XYZ file of C-alpha atoms in Angstrom:
586
model
C -12.861 53.724 14.155
C -12.387 57.358 14.131
C -16.208 57.900 14.146
C -16.743 55.578 17.188
C -13.832 57.333 19.055
C -15.468 60.979 18.262
C -18.773 59.647 19.567
C -17.388 58.318 22.799
C -15.378 61.510 23.286
C -18.712 63.661 22.475
C -20.496 61.482 24.991
C -18.169 62.094 27.613
C -17.869 65.811 27.005
C -21.622 66.407 26.777
C -21.631 64.724 30.169
C -18.789 66.978 31.648
C -20.633 70.140 30.294
C -23.860 69.036 31.913
C -22.153 68.550 35.221
C -20.405 72.134 34.700
C -23.761 73.845 34.134
C -25.083 72.104 37.272
C -22.404 73.312 39.240
C -22.521 76.828 37.922
C -26.106 77.015 38.407
C -25.635 75.761 41.916
C -22.883 78.202 42.671
C -25.091 81.217 41.372
C -27.930 80.024 43.643
C -25.682 79.697 46.415
C -24.320 83.163 45.945
C -27.913 84.484 45.668
C -28.798 82.713 48.828
C -25.660 84.285 50.693
C -26.484 87.650 49.479
C -30.332 87.169 50.968
C -28.797 85.793 54.183
C -26.726 88.887 54.718
C -29.659 91.259 54.155
C -31.826 89.153 56.662
C -28.945 89.102 59.200
C -28.794 93.106 58.959
C -32.458 92.994 59.557
C -32.460 90.745 62.355
C -29.751 92.969 64.068
C -32.015 96.101 63.594
C -35.046 94.181 64.915
C -32.650 92.956 68.002
C -31.982 96.625 68.751
C -35.341 97.701 68.620
C -36.377 94.736 70.978
C -33.617 95.663 73.394
C -34.882 99.182 73.490
C -38.271 97.923 73.944
C -37.397 95.563 76.660
C -35.680 98.568 78.632
C -38.875 100.482 78.387
C -40.922 97.461 79.661
C -38.678 97.177 82.779
C -40.775 99.457 84.952
C -44.024 98.274 83.651
C -46.955 96.344 85.529
C -47.081 92.713 85.623
C -49.920 92.868 83.053
C -47.332 93.398 80.137
C -45.033 90.615 81.401
C -48.190 88.250 81.181
C -48.701 89.495 77.655
C -45.053 89.049 76.869
C -45.344 85.427 78.129
C -48.487 84.792 76.448
C -46.954 85.918 73.037
C -44.007 83.487 73.688
C -46.322 80.406 74.341
C -48.367 81.636 71.010
C -45.092 81.369 69.074
C -44.261 77.762 70.144
C -47.806 76.579 69.562
C -47.446 77.460 66.153
C -44.103 75.918 65.788
C -44.721 72.644 67.078
C -43.146 70.827 64.085
C -39.801 72.395 64.920
C -39.538 70.714 68.377
C -38.099 67.472 69.333
C -39.277 64.778 71.894
C -41.968 65.075 74.501
C -41.802 68.893 74.755
C -43.609 69.177 71.450
C -46.783 68.562 73.114
C -46.124 70.936 75.828
C -45.794 74.577 74.887
C -45.828 76.049 78.459
C -42.843 73.653 79.357
C -40.863 74.496 76.169
C -41.230 78.258 77.017
C -40.248 77.935 80.465
C -36.972 75.613 79.697
C -33.707 76.179 78.334
C -32.737 74.496 75.148
C -29.845 72.029 75.256
C -28.426 73.073 71.810
C -29.283 74.544 68.345
C -28.441 73.733 64.760
C -26.191 76.337 63.726
C -28.037 76.428 60.235
C -31.431 78.113 59.405
C -33.408 76.569 56.496
C -33.374 79.261 53.846
C -34.584 77.989 50.533
C -33.311 74.561 51.213
C -29.695 76.180 51.790
C -27.991 76.340 55.097
C -27.006 79.637 56.158
C -23.377 80.241 57.265
C -22.227 81.036 60.617
C -18.749 82.424 62.042
C -16.533 79.416 63.177
C -16.541 79.518 67.163
C -19.728 81.065 67.681
C -22.009 78.169 67.198
C -25.280 78.860 69.215
C -26.139 77.109 72.329
C -29.302 77.263 74.402
C -27.925 80.496 76.155
C -27.536 82.303 73.084
C -29.820 85.086 72.142
C -29.890 84.481 68.443
C -32.292 86.599 66.341
C -34.003 87.725 69.608
C -34.957 84.415 70.688
C -37.060 83.680 72.661
C -39.126 86.720 71.037
C -40.930 85.519 67.767
C -39.645 87.039 64.557
C -41.886 87.266 61.590
C -39.093 87.657 58.999
C -40.250 86.586 55.398
C -38.546 83.616 54.014
C -36.788 82.581 57.442
C -38.008 79.499 59.445
C -37.010 79.157 63.212
C -34.074 77.132 63.934
C -34.128 73.323 64.083
C -33.627 71.989 67.609
C -31.178 68.840 68.142
C -32.460 66.120 70.192
C -31.920 66.582 74.130
C -29.129 63.781 74.174
C -27.272 65.912 71.624
C -24.357 67.882 73.203
C -22.742 69.351 70.002
C -24.554 71.459 67.391
C -25.432 70.167 63.956
C -23.081 71.427 61.480
C -24.403 71.619 57.852
C -22.295 71.331 54.620
C -22.041 75.183 53.993
C -21.144 75.812 57.715
C -18.476 73.205 57.213
C -17.198 75.017 54.099
C -17.028 78.267 55.967
C -14.970 76.637 58.672
C -12.382 75.331 56.283
C -12.384 78.675 54.784
C -11.791 80.443 57.834
C -8.938 77.815 58.654
C -7.350 78.591 55.022
C -7.449 82.245 55.575
C -5.882 82.082 58.667
C -3.220 79.843 57.345
C -2.823 81.642 53.942
C -4.266 85.011 54.330
C -7.008 86.762 52.663
C -6.475 85.501 49.322
C -7.035 81.712 50.297
C -9.660 79.931 48.027
C -13.173 79.538 49.637
C -14.163 75.936 49.848
C -17.428 74.879 48.291
C -19.991 72.745 50.225
C -19.874 69.297 48.733
C -23.222 68.483 46.946
C -24.640 65.067 46.141
C -26.218 64.896 42.706
C -29.307 62.623 42.862
C -29.478 60.327 39.865
C -32.871 59.212 38.652
C -33.697 55.862 39.427
C -34.257 54.833 35.743
C -30.585 55.982 34.999
C -29.220 53.343 37.554
C -27.541 50.056 37.081
C -29.484 47.167 36.243
C -27.695 44.549 38.143
C -28.830 43.816 41.892
C -26.147 44.637 44.602
C -26.254 40.957 45.691
C -24.845 40.284 42.186
C -21.671 41.998 42.482
C -18.786 42.636 45.020
C -16.313 45.240 45.269
C -13.107 45.810 47.613
C -12.097 48.650 49.643
C -10.785 50.578 46.423
C -13.880 50.171 44.661
C -12.656 47.579 42.391
C -14.558 44.377 41.342
C -13.821 41.520 43.681
C -16.417 39.256 41.627
C -19.990 39.082 40.502
C -22.379 37.023 38.255
C -21.448 36.694 34.613
C -24.419 38.997 33.755
C -23.335 41.629 36.356
C -19.613 41.470 34.936
C -20.711 41.896 31.191
C -23.054 45.136 32.536
C -20.063 46.181 34.256
C -18.050 45.941 30.866
C -20.544 47.935 28.943
C -21.466 50.581 31.828
C -23.304 53.932 30.601
C -21.710 55.952 33.288
C -18.244 55.065 33.302
C -15.405 53.533 31.488
C -12.938 51.196 33.221
C -10.346 50.268 30.630
C -8.460 47.920 33.254
C -11.546 45.968 33.953
C -12.362 45.690 30.231
C -8.718 44.543 29.473
C -8.709 41.824 32.260
C -12.165 40.768 31.437
C -11.163 40.189 27.547
C -8.033 38.546 28.688
C -9.179 35.986 31.138
C -13.151 35.406 30.378
C -12.295 32.136 28.500
C -11.601 30.798 32.251
C -15.179 31.248 33.554
C -17.371 31.590 30.491
C -17.488 30.479 26.728
C -17.414 32.835 24.059
C -21.067 32.083 23.036
C -22.261 32.969 26.556
C -20.341 36.154 26.313
C -21.797 37.343 23.030
C -25.181 36.309 23.809
C -25.244 38.704 27.045
C -23.747 41.363 24.780
C -26.253 41.036 22.223
C -29.013 41.194 24.806
C -27.307 44.219 26.650
C -27.586 46.185 22.968
C -31.356 45.631 23.067
C -32.216 46.415 26.615
C -35.778 47.928 27.126
C -36.653 51.042 28.943
C -38.310 50.813 32.408
C -41.970 50.961 32.692
C -43.856 54.066 33.723
C -41.404 56.522 32.034
C -43.111 59.624 30.655
C -41.762 61.286 27.189
C -38.973 63.537 29.149
C -37.865 60.645 31.191
C -37.783 58.303 28.190
C -35.698 60.944 26.093
C -33.183 61.309 28.969
C -33.095 57.252 29.475
C -32.164 56.941 25.772
C -29.737 59.780 25.496
C -27.966 58.994 28.892
C -28.166 55.347 29.183
C -29.195 53.285 26.044
C -26.968 55.205 23.608
C -23.811 54.936 25.878
C -24.499 51.196 26.265
C -24.931 50.335 22.538
C -21.570 52.258 21.846
C -19.966 50.349 24.541
C -20.953 47.164 22.966
C -19.962 48.007 19.624
C -16.292 49.054 21.136
C -16.191 45.717 22.983
C -17.131 43.581 19.844
C -14.772 45.398 17.704
C -11.908 45.289 20.209
C -12.407 41.479 20.612
C -12.365 41.028 16.757
C -8.975 43.050 16.514
C -7.131 41.604 19.483
C -8.673 38.812 21.272
C -9.862 36.500 18.510
C -8.223 33.325 18.263
C -8.442 31.661 14.781
C -7.545 28.112 16.301
C -10.617 28.277 18.712
C -13.756 26.607 17.173
C -16.000 28.567 19.180
C -14.293 31.961 17.951
C -14.858 30.724 14.484
C -18.554 29.903 15.237
C -19.404 33.114 16.673
C -18.363 34.982 13.530
C -21.457 34.571 11.570
C -23.507 35.568 14.540
C -21.619 38.823 14.968
C -22.154 39.451 11.261
C -25.972 38.644 11.419
C -26.324 41.169 14.464
C -24.427 43.829 12.556
C -26.629 43.295 9.559
C -29.709 43.347 11.681
C -32.249 46.251 10.959
C -31.852 47.604 14.625
C -28.283 47.983 14.420
C -28.252 49.452 10.797
C -30.934 52.058 11.571
C -29.115 53.019 14.856
C -25.543 52.952 14.276
C -24.860 52.520 10.552
C -21.534 53.172 10.369
C -20.083 51.000 13.254
C -22.309 48.280 11.730
C -20.339 48.535 8.584
C -17.225 48.215 10.429
C -18.289 45.385 12.230
C -19.177 43.465 9.003
C -15.824 44.370 7.331
C -13.854 43.182 10.559
C -15.655 39.816 10.457
C -15.219 39.384 6.753
C -11.308 39.970 7.435
C -11.318 37.349 10.122
C -13.086 34.798 8.071
C -10.505 35.124 5.160
C -7.416 36.060 7.241
C -4.520 34.005 8.914
C -3.052 34.544 12.211
C -1.213 37.543 10.968
C -4.196 39.541 11.033
C -3.522 43.000 12.589
C -0.163 42.200 13.874
C 2.070 45.063 14.435
C 5.099 45.213 12.165
C 7.929 47.585 13.341
C 9.953 49.748 10.739
C 13.622 48.918 11.712
C 15.592 52.395 11.221
C 18.720 50.434 11.605
C 19.987 47.371 9.606
C 20.648 43.977 11.345
C 24.359 43.339 11.900
C 26.129 41.000 9.663
C 26.348 37.508 10.987
C 29.567 36.018 12.052
C 29.834 32.809 9.992
C 32.356 29.995 10.259
C 34.709 29.426 7.228
C 32.553 26.665 5.774
C 28.806 26.497 6.288
C 28.584 22.950 5.052
C 30.934 21.289 7.587
C 31.632 22.734 10.779
C 31.620 21.804 14.606
C 30.258 23.513 17.714
C 33.755 24.937 18.638
C 34.137 26.298 15.269
C 31.076 28.605 15.732
C 31.505 32.308 17.076
C 29.851 32.446 20.731
C 28.347 35.753 19.995
C 26.595 34.234 16.804
C 25.539 31.248 18.596
C 23.810 33.577 21.050
C 22.080 35.639 18.317
C 20.690 32.481 16.688
C 19.521 30.966 19.894
C 17.741 34.160 20.640
C 16.159 34.075 17.228
C 14.697 30.758 17.646
C 13.507 31.135 21.320
C 11.748 34.394 20.239
C 9.935 32.600 17.681
C 8.540 30.386 20.091
C 7.797 33.007 22.752
C 5.979 35.319 20.609
C 3.566 32.613 19.646
C 2.362 32.123 23.270
C -1.551 33.212 23.570
C -3.397 34.540 26.744
C -5.333 31.407 26.678
C -2.668 29.194 27.102
C -1.929 30.827 30.337
C -5.455 30.178 31.938
C -6.257 27.243 34.259
C -2.791 25.540 33.833
C -3.772 24.250 30.462
C 0.043 23.243 29.866
C -0.337 20.548 32.771
C -3.713 19.323 31.703
C -4.290 15.561 30.997
C -7.228 16.413 28.709
C -5.790 16.554 25.220
C -8.465 19.283 24.112
C -7.243 21.653 26.997
C -3.644 20.705 26.782
C -3.692 21.539 22.957
C -4.634 25.045 23.762
C -1.357 25.607 25.476
C 0.887 24.200 22.534
C 3.331 27.086 22.317
C 3.813 26.907 26.271
C 4.494 23.188 25.989
C 6.899 23.633 23.115
C 9.043 26.141 25.251
C 9.100 23.823 28.118
C 10.145 20.919 26.098
C 12.909 23.035 24.159
C 14.259 24.264 27.407
C 14.809 20.757 28.622
C 16.426 20.035 25.211
C 18.640 22.836 25.614
C 19.852 21.318 28.829
C 20.530 17.946 27.426
C 22.261 19.175 24.452
C 24.594 21.354 26.438
C 25.290 18.395 28.845
C 25.929 16.206 25.624
C 28.492 18.837 24.319
C 30.598 18.748 27.410
C 30.407 15.132 27.835
C 31.117 14.112 24.471
C 34.714 15.111 24.771
C 36.844 12.485 26.408
C 39.631 14.601 27.468
C 39.301 16.885 30.485
C 41.117 20.021 28.657
C 38.899 19.517 25.823
C 35.726 19.507 28.122
C 36.917 22.560 30.027
C 37.376 24.237 26.585
C 33.741 23.511 25.817
C 32.561 24.679 29.128
C 34.504 27.979 28.606
C 32.790 28.434 25.134
C 29.376 27.767 26.644
C 29.647 30.482 29.365
C 30.650 32.870 26.673
C 27.569 31.957 24.625
C 25.546 32.150 27.921
C 27.031 35.840 28.699
C 26.130 36.835 25.122
C 22.761 35.441 25.613
C 22.089 37.289 28.727
C 23.428 40.353 26.819
C 20.645 39.593 24.085
C 17.770 39.465 26.876
C 17.279 35.871 26.148
C 16.386 33.089 28.403
C 18.933 30.588 27.125
C 21.230 31.673 30.059
C 18.900 30.072 32.550
C 19.495 26.468 31.366
C 23.111 26.888 30.615
C 24.317 25.846 34.157
C 22.949 22.363 34.594
C 25.815 19.995 34.632
C 28.910 22.163 34.102
C 29.955 22.861 37.647
C 32.629 20.100 37.605
C 34.578 22.025 35.020
C 34.759 25.549 36.239
C 38.522 25.731 36.681
C 38.743 28.198 33.717
C 36.420 30.791 34.376
C 34.504 30.366 37.720
C 33.829 34.233 38.425
C 31.823 34.286 35.156
C 29.970 31.166 35.821
C 29.124 32.340 39.439
C 27.761 35.609 38.097
C 25.560 33.708 35.823
C 24.246 31.401 38.557
C 23.445 34.224 40.851
C 21.317 36.127 38.045
C 19.558 32.798 37.334
C 18.877 31.544 40.707
C 15.351 30.411 41.838
C 15.909 31.733 45.481
C 13.330 34.036 46.772
C 11.080 33.428 43.923
C 13.857 34.378 41.271
C 14.174 37.724 42.976
C 17.450 38.632 41.229
C 16.314 37.363 37.849
C 13.228 39.643 38.163
C 15.208 42.596 38.948
C 17.568 41.891 35.914
C 14.531 41.308 33.619
C 12.651 44.564 34.871
C 15.725 46.586 34.135
C 16.180 45.142 30.713
C 14.743 47.051 27.646
C 12.884 45.060 24.976
C 13.379 43.202 22.664
C 13.716 40.549 25.346
C 12.837 36.647 25.647
C 11.945 36.066 29.304
C 12.367 32.522 31.041
C 8.902 31.342 30.655
C 9.477 29.083 33.671
C 9.170 32.178 35.972
C 5.848 33.098 34.707
C 4.388 29.456 34.725
C 5.654 29.303 38.391
C 3.413 32.613 39.210
C 0.266 31.182 37.229
C 0.255 27.926 39.115
C 0.397 29.616 42.416
C -2.358 32.222 41.315
C -4.449 29.080 40.033
C -3.954 26.692 43.128
C -4.060 29.583 45.679
C -7.327 31.150 44.714
C -10.695 29.582 44.392
C -12.711 30.042 40.882
C -15.774 31.585 42.988
C -15.686 33.770 45.985
C -16.216 31.710 49.308
C -18.730 34.245 50.841
C -20.702 34.351 47.809
C -20.354 31.043 46.028
C -22.399 32.374 42.825
C -19.798 35.290 42.427
C -16.914 34.534 39.913
C -13.783 35.438 41.670
C -12.829 38.256 39.474
C -9.856 39.236 41.568
C -8.178 36.155 40.566
C -8.344 36.890 37.065
C -6.843 40.231 37.688
C -3.698 38.619 39.348
C -3.683 36.315 36.215
C -3.979 39.281 33.906
C -0.918 40.914 35.200
C 1.306 37.912 34.476
C -0.434 37.715 30.809
C 0.368 41.344 30.241
C 4.110 41.105 31.386
C 4.312 38.203 29.057
C 2.764 40.218 26.345
C 5.002 43.379 26.749
C 8.035 41.461 25.600
C 6.124 40.044 22.342
C 5.788 43.625 20.799
C 9.267 44.379 20.086
C 11.033 42.192 17.653
C 14.779 41.338 17.466
C 16.845 43.169 14.689
C 18.840 40.288 13.693
C 19.668 38.118 10.710
C 18.698 34.312 10.925
C 21.294 31.923 9.476
C 19.236 28.816 8.329
C 22.451 26.500 8.414
C 23.304 27.427 12.039
C 19.686 27.123 13.191
C 19.475 23.696 11.467
C 22.732 22.660 13.220
C 21.274 23.483 16.735
C 17.867 22.017 15.828
C 19.676 18.760 15.064
C 21.402 18.811 18.275
C 18.339 19.393 20.412
C 16.566 16.796 18.571
C 19.277 14.099 19.033
C 20.287 14.941 22.422
C 20.644 12.022 24.809
C 18.409 11.554 27.795
C 19.572 12.500 31.289
C 20.041 8.620 32.112
C 21.877 7.890 29.118
C 24.377 10.859 29.848
């Protein structure tokens, strides 16, 4: 793992160093060009002075000298036809007698735009570089002329940088930094992406909206970028639009891509270093991450893909190219083949001991009213956390918990168990109240239950959301506490108050899973599986929304409770849940 991380870091740093060297070279070239420009401007000023003195001398000369001057101008424009625009390019006499509408404010000097002073962009009436006199200055080409319809001069990137620099100096003084002109680095065609633009679509922020499965897998293993959010979302939700076999087949193909045809030796070396090697490292990391965090031991497809991964890692191609990562994959596969569901599970070392449980006088014979409300809340929280922590991402996909297909419904066994348990809690609470015949005793049970619910909320458990089902008729003893619980657990405005309390709570926590199931149903029913504009594009944005809900579920699974389970109390609670009467009977 460390070696692969070092390889990734080395690859990224090499790219950074390469870009820095390119920027440094460009900056040095720009400084050299600016120095040449300054020298050429000085030379042009000297020539301008000479020309002005010559023009003064020629004022009183004969018409023959004037004709010679006109002939010289015409000859200049005939030599520079390529710099003219429109119909005037074929009529040098017309060009020499007409005024130009506007000029480009940059001159082409070694491919770099020459700077100009802001506010002094040259128009047709400017006498820049002795225009219209031809100048034979080495390395300087005549100004490009904008189309006749243009009323504004063309501003190059260097000139824009100078304008920005002048504004900065005006505001910040002479110590203001000098902006650099933006440069576009051209990527060789053979280092581009393999998918077609028609195979993937993006939103305004540049995030993936949808795409074909091969394009999404390529995006997962890009050679020129690493999008960790995209990777996590894909691995969390890919089972909703592809099988594990399809996914790994595309990964194996991605590892063995062939170079484009027609590359010479240097181009092939560059393609191997900057594209093939990064792609292979990405593929290795994706497979490794899947084995560590996304493999499901209960999924038949996942178990069937393990031998293929091992065969891939043992192949001569991978052994020869990246031997150490290949050995890592083989070890991970072997652990998965022989391990149980506790593989790679995080275990926290508790620095504090669990508080001692509050027990009744006798654990062999006791009633509900004999139990301390705080300890009931603790045991309920432990039991609920055990169910909640078993929920897997695959259970949250495609409303599996409501499917009538037994194979699909079996994928959501833990969510279904939590739904069933939640309903049983409500029935059990109702039965505890109604089993007492006298109103005073019923009121005492209600008061005891509300105390339990308050402690449950303090423990960040979801049991409090089902404690208000049928106790409204017995609120004479503690209406304020019950009203506060009702407000927190209200489903109004999409559980707004409950969500606020939940997000303010620090783990460990057991959220009410019904809130998340409501969100998942709305996402599933409110969004198509494929984009409407391009039906062959998988709607990846839908999976992004689903992944956000899954991540929120997972964040409360990572921190365990530091509580002591009491088997006798949990058995009592479990028996009460299993034997609770139905709503009709009650």
